[in-house]
mmCIF file of C-alpha atoms and ligand atoms in Angstrom:
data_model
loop_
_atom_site.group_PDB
_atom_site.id
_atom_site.type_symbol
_atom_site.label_atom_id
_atom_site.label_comp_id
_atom_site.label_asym_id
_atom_site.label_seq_id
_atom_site.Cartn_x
_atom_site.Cartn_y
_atom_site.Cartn_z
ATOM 1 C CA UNK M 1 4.600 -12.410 -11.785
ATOM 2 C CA UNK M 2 7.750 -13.574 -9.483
ATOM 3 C CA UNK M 3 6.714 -11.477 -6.351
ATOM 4 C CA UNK M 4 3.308 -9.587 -4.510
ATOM 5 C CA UNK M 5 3.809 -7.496 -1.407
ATOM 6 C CA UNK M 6 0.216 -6.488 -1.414
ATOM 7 C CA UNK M 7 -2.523 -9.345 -0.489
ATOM 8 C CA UNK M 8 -5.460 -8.843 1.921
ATOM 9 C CA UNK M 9 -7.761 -11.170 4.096
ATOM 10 C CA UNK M 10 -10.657 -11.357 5.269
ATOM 11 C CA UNK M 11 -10.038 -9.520 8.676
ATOM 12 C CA UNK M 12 -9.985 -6.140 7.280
ATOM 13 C CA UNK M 13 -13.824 -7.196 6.472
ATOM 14 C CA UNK M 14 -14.027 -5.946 2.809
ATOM 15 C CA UNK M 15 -11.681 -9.095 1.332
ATOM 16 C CA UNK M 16 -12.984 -12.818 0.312
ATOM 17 C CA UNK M 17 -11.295 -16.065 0.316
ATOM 18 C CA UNK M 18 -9.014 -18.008 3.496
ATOM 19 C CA UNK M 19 -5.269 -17.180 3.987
ATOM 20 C CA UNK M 20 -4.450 -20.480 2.462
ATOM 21 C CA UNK M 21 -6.556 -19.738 -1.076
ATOM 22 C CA UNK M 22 -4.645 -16.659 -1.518
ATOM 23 C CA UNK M 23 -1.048 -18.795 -1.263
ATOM 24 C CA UNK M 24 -2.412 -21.343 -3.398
ATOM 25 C CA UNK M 25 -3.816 -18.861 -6.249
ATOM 26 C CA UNK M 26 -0.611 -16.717 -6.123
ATOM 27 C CA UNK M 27 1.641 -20.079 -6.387
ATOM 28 C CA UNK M 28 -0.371 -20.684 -9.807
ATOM 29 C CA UNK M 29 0.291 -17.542 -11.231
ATOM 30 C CA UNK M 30 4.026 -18.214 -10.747
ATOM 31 C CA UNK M 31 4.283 -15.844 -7.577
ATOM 32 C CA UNK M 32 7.674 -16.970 -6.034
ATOM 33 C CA UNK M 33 7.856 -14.642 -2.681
ATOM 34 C CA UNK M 34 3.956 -13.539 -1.261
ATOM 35 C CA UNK M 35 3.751 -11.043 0.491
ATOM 36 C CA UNK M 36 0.527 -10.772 3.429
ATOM 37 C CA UNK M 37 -0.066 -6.565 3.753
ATOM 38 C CA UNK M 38 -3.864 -6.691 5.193
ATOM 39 C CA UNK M 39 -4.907 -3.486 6.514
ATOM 40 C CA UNK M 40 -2.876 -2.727 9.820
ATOM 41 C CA UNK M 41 -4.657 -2.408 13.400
ATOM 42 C CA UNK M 42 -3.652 0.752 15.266
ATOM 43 C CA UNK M 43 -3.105 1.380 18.472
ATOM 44 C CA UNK M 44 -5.232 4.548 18.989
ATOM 45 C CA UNK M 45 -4.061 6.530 22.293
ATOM 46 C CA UNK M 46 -6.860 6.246 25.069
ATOM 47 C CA UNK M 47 -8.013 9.695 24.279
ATOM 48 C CA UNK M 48 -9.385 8.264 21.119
ATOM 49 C CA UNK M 49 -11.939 6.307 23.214
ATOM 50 C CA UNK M 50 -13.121 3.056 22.087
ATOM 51 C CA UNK M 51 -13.025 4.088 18.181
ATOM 52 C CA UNK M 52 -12.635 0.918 16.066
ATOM 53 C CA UNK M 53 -12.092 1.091 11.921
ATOM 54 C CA UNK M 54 -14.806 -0.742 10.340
ATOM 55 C CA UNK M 55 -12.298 -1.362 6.943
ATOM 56 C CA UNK M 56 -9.162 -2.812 8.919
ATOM 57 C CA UNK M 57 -8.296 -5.552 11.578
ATOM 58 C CA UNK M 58 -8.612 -5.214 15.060
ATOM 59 C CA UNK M 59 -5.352 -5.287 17.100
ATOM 60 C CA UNK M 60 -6.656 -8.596 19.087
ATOM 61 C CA UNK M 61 -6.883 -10.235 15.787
ATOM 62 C CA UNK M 62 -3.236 -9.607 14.679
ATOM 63 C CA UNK M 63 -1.790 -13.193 16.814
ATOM 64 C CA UNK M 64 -4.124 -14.853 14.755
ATOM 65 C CA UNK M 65 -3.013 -13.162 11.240
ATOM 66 C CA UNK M 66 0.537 -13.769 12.217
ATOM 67 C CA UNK M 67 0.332 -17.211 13.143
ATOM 68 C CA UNK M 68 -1.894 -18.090 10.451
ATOM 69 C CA UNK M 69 0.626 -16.338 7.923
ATOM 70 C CA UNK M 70 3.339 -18.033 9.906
ATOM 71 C CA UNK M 71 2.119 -21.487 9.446
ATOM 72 C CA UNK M 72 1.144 -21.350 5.811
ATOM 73 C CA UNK M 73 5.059 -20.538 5.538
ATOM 74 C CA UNK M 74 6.546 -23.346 6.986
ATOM 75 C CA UNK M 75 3.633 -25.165 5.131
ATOM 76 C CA UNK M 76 4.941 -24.023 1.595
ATOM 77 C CA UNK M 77 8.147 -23.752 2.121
ATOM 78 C CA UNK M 78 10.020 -24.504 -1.002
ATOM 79 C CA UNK M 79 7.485 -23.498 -3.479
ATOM 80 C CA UNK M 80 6.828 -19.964 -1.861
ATOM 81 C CA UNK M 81 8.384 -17.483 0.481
ATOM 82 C CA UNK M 82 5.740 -15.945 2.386
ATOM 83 C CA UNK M 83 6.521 -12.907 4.073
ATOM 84 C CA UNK M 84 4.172 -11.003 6.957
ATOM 85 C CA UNK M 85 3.142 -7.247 6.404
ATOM 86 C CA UNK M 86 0.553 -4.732 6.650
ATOM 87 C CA UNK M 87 -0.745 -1.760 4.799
ATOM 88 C CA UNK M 88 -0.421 0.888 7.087
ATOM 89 C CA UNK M 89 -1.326 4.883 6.951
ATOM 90 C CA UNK M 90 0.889 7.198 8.582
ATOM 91 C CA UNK M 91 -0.878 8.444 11.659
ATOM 92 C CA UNK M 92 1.798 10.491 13.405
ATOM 93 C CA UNK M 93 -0.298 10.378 16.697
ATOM 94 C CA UNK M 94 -0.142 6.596 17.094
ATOM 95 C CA UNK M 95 2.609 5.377 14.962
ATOM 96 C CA UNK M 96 5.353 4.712 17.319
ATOM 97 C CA UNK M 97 3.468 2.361 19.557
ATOM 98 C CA UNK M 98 1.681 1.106 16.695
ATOM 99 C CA UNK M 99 4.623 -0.033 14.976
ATOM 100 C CA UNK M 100 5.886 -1.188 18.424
ATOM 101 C CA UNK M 101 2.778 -3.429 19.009
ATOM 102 C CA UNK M 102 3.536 -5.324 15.864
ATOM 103 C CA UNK M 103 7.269 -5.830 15.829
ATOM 104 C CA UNK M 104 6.897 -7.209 18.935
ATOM 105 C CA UNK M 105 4.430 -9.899 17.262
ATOM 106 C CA UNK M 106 6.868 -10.608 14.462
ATOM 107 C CA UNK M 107 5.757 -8.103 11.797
ATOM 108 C CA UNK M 108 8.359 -7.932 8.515
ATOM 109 C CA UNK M 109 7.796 -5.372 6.492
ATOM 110 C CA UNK M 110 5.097 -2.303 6.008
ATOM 111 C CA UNK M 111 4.074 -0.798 2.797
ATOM 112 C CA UNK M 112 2.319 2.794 2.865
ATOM 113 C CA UNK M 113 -1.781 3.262 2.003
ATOM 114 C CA UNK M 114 -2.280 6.782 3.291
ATOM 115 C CA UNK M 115 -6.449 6.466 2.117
ATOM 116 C CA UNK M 116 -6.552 10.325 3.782
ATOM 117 C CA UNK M 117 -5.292 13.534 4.060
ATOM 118 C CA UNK M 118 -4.946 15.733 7.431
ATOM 119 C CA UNK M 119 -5.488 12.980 10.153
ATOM 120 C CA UNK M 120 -3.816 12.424 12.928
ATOM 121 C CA UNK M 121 -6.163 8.981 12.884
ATOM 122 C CA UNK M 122 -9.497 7.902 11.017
ATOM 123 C CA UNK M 123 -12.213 9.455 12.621
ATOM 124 C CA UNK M 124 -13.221 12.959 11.036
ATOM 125 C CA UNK M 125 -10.212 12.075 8.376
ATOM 126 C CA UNK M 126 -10.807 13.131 4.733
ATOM 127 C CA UNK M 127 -10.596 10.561 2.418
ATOM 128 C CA UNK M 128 -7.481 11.347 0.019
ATOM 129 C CA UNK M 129 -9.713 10.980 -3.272
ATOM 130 C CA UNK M 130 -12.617 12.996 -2.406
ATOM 131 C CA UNK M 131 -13.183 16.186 -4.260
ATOM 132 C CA UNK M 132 -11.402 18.638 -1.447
ATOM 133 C CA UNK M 133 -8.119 18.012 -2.824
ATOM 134 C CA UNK M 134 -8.163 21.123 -5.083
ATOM 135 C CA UNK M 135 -6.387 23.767 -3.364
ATOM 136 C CA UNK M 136 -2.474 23.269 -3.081
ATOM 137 C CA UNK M 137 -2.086 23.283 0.917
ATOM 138 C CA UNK M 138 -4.649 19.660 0.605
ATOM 139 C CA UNK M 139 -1.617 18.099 -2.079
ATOM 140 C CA UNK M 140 1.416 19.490 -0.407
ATOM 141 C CA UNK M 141 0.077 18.008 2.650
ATOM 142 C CA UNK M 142 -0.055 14.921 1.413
ATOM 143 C CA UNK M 143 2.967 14.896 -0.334
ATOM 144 C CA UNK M 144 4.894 16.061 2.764
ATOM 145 C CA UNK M 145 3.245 12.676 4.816
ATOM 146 C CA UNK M 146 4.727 10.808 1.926
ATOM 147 C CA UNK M 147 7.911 11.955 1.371
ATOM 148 C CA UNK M 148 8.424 11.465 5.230
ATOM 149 C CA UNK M 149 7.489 7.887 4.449
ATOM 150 C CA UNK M 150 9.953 7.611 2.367
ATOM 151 C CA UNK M 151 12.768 9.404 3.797
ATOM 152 C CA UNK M 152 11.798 7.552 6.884
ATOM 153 C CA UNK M 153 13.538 4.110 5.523
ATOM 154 C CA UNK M 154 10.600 2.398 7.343
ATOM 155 C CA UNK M 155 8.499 1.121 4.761
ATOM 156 C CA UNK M 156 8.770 -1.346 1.958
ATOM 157 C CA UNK M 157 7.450 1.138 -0.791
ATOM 158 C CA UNK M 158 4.459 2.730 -1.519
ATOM 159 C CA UNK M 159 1.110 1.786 -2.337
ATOM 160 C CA UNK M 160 -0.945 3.593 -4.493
ATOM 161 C CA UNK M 161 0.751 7.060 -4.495
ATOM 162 C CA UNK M 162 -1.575 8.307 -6.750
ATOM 163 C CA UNK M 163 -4.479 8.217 -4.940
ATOM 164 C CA UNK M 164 -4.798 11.558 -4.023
ATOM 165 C CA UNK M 165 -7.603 13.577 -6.046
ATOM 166 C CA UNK M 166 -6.435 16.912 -7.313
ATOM 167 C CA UNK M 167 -9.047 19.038 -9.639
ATOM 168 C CA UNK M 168 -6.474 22.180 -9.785
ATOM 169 C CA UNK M 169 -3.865 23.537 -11.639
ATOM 170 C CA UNK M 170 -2.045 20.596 -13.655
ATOM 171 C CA UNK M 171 1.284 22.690 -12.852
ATOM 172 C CA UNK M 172 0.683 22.164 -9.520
ATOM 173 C CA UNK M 173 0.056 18.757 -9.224
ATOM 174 C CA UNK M 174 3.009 18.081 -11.553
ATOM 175 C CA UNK M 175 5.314 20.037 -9.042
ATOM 176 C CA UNK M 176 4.007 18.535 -5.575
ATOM 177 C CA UNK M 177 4.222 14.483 -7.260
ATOM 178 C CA UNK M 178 7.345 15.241 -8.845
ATOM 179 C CA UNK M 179 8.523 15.725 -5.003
ATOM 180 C CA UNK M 180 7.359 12.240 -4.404
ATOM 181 C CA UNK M 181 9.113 11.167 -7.445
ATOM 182 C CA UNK M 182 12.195 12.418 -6.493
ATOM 183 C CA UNK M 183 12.432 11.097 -2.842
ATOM 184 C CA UNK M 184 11.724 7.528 -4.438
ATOM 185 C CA UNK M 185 14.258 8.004 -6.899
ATOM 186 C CA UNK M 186 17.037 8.990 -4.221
ATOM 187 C CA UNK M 187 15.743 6.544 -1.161
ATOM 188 C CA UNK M 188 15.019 3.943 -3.555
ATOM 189 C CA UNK M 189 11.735 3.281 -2.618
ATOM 190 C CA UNK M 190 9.600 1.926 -5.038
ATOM 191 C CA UNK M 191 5.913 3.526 -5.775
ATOM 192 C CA UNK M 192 3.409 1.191 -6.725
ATOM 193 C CA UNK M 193 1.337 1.056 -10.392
ATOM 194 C CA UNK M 194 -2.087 -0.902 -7.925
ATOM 195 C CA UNK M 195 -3.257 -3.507 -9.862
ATOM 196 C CA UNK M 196 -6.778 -3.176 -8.270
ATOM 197 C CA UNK M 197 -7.119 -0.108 -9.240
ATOM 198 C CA UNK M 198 -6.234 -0.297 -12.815
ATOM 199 C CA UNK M 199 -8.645 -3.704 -12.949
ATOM 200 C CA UNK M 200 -11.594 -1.504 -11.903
ATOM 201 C CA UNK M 201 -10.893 1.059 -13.460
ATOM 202 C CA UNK M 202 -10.468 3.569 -10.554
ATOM 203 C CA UNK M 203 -9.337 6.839 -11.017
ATOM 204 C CA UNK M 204 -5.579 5.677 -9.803
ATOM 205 C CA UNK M 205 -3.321 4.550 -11.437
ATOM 206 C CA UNK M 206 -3.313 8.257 -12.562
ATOM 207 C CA UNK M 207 -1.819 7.913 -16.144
ATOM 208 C CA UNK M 208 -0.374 11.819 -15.589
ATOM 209 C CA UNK M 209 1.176 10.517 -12.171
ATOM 210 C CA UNK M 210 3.429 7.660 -13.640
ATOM 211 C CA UNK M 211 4.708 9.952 -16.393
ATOM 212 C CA UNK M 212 6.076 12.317 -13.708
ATOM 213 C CA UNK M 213 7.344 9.494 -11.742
ATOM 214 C CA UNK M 214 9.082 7.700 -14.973
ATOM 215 C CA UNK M 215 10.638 11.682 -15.127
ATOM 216 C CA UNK M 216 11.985 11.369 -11.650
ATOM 217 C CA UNK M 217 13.274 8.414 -12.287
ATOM 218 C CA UNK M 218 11.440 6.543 -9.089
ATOM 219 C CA UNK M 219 11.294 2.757 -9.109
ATOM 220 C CA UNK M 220 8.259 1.411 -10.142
ATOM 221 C CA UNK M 221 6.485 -1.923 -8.680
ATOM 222 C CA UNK M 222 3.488 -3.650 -9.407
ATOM 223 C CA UNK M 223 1.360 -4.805 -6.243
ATOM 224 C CA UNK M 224 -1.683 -6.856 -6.929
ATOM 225 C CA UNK M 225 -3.478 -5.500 -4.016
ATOM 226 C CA UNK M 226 -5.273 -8.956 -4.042
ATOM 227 C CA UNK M 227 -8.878 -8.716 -2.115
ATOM 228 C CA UNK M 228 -9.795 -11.888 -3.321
ATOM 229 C CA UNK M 229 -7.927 -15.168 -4.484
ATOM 230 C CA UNK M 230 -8.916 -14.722 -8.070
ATOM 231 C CA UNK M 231 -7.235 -11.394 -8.358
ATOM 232 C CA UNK M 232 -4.334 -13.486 -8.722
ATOM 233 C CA UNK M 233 -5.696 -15.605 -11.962
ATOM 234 C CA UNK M 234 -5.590 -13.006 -14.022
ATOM 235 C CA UNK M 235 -2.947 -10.628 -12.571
ATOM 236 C CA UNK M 236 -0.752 -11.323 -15.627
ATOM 237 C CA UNK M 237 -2.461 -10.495 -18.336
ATOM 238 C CA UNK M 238 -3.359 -6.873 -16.125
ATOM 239 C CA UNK M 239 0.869 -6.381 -15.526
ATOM 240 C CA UNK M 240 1.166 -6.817 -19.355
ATOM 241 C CA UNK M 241 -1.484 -4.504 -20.371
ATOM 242 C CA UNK M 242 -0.409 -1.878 -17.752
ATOM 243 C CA UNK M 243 3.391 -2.385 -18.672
ATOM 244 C CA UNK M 244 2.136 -1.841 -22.033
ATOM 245 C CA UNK M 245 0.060 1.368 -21.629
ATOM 246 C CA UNK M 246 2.822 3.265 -19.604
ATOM 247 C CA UNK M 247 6.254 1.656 -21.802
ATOM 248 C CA UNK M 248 5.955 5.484 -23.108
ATOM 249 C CA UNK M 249 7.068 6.894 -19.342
ATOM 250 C CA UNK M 250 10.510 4.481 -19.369
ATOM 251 C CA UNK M 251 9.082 3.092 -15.761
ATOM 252 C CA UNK M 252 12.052 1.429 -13.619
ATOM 253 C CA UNK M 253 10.388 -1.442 -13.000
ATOM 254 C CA UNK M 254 11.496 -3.713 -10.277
ATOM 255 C CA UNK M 255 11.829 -7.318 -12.369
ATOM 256 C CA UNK M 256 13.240 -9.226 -9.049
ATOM 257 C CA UNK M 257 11.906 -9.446 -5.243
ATOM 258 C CA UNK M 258 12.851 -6.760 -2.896
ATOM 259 C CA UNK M 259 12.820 -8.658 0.214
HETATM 260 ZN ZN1 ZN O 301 -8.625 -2.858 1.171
HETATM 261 ZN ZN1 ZN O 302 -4.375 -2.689 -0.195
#
């Protein structure tokens, strides 16, 4: 594995391991640019009151992120690129100034995790892979956040497209992802196979979801969505078994870094 865009800490308070044990573990499984996407901080408009996400970082703790991202750069320089992201969800009500609030501290790149469906912002959201998703309206939705994402040109690629639950009509899911599938395809914008998910066995990656992407022709990348340092140790072996178990849907892998 030359390249991860998708590696957590410990601020978003569901990851293990320091900043530094992350660089080190990726560097030994032959990672060559490491990307830091921990869960983004919003800026919530004051209407919002003083609501706080329990899962992500706090927007005071960002400096710190940055710096300590920052340092473990100049640090390894020569071994590793390391590049400073987030994992952000596309909350039309506070994206602007979100994204404003960390340019302005030196943020590089974002990826897409949209975790839920028909939020402006978290509170009262619907998780994307709960059970609702089984009317059309719930997908298209979803699909029409994404392929704004994409369209958008302001994200890195997408994590975990596939996360969204859908119990209906195959026909219909096949239809709404294929619309994801094509943006990629014609943006160039990769969608991600999440290596966390296929370790635990989640119900994403979606086996049905890659097939229509590999139809689209989207480009595919691999993001070890590392929560821990040792998701890294073993992240090889994973990419070759999932490689394997989708070289059916002629995936357009990316084999080199995209930033
Ligand atoms: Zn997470
Ligand atoms: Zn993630």
């Amino acid at each position: 594995m030359l390249f991860n865009y998708h590696t957590h800490t410990t601020r978003c308070n569901h990851a293990a391991g320091t900043d530094r044990e992350y660089v080190e573990a990726a560097i030994a499984a032959g990672v060559k640019v490491l990307g830091f996407a921990d869960h983004s901080p919003y800026v919530f408009p004051e209407s919002f009151g003083d609501y706080y996400s329990g899962f992500r970082m706090r927007p005071e703790q960002f400096d710190d992120y940055a710096s300590s991202v920052f340092a473990l750069r100049d640090e390894y320089k020569g071994k590793v690129k390391i590049l400073l992201g987030v994992e952000i969800e596309y909350y039309p009500l506070c994206f602007d100034e979100t994204e404003r609030f960390l340019k302005d501290r030196g943020l590089e790149y974002m990826i897409v995790g949209q975790h839920f469906t028909r939020n402006e912002h978290d509170p009262g959201a619907v998780y994307a892979g709960a059970r609702h998703a089984d009317d059309e309206a719930a997908l298209s939705d979803y699909t029409d956040t994404i392929v704004k994402c994409i369209r958008s040109g302001k994200f890195l690629y997408i994590a975990h497209p596939d996360v969204i639950r859908f119990d209906g009509d195959p026909a219909i899911y096949e239809k709404q992802m294929l619309r994801i599938g094509e943006a990629a395809r014609q943006y160039n914008v990769p969608l991600e196979i999440n290596l966390l998910g296929y370790r635990e066995k989640r119900r994403y990656p979606t086996a049905e979801f890659w097939r229509i992407a590999g139809e689209a022709g989207a480009p595919v990348i691999i993001g070890v969505d590392a929560h821990s340092p040792a998701h890294f140790a073993d992240a090889n072996d994973l990419i070759a078994a999932a490689r394997e178990e989708y070289a059916a849907f002629g995936l357009r892998f990316a084999e080199e870094s995209i930033l």
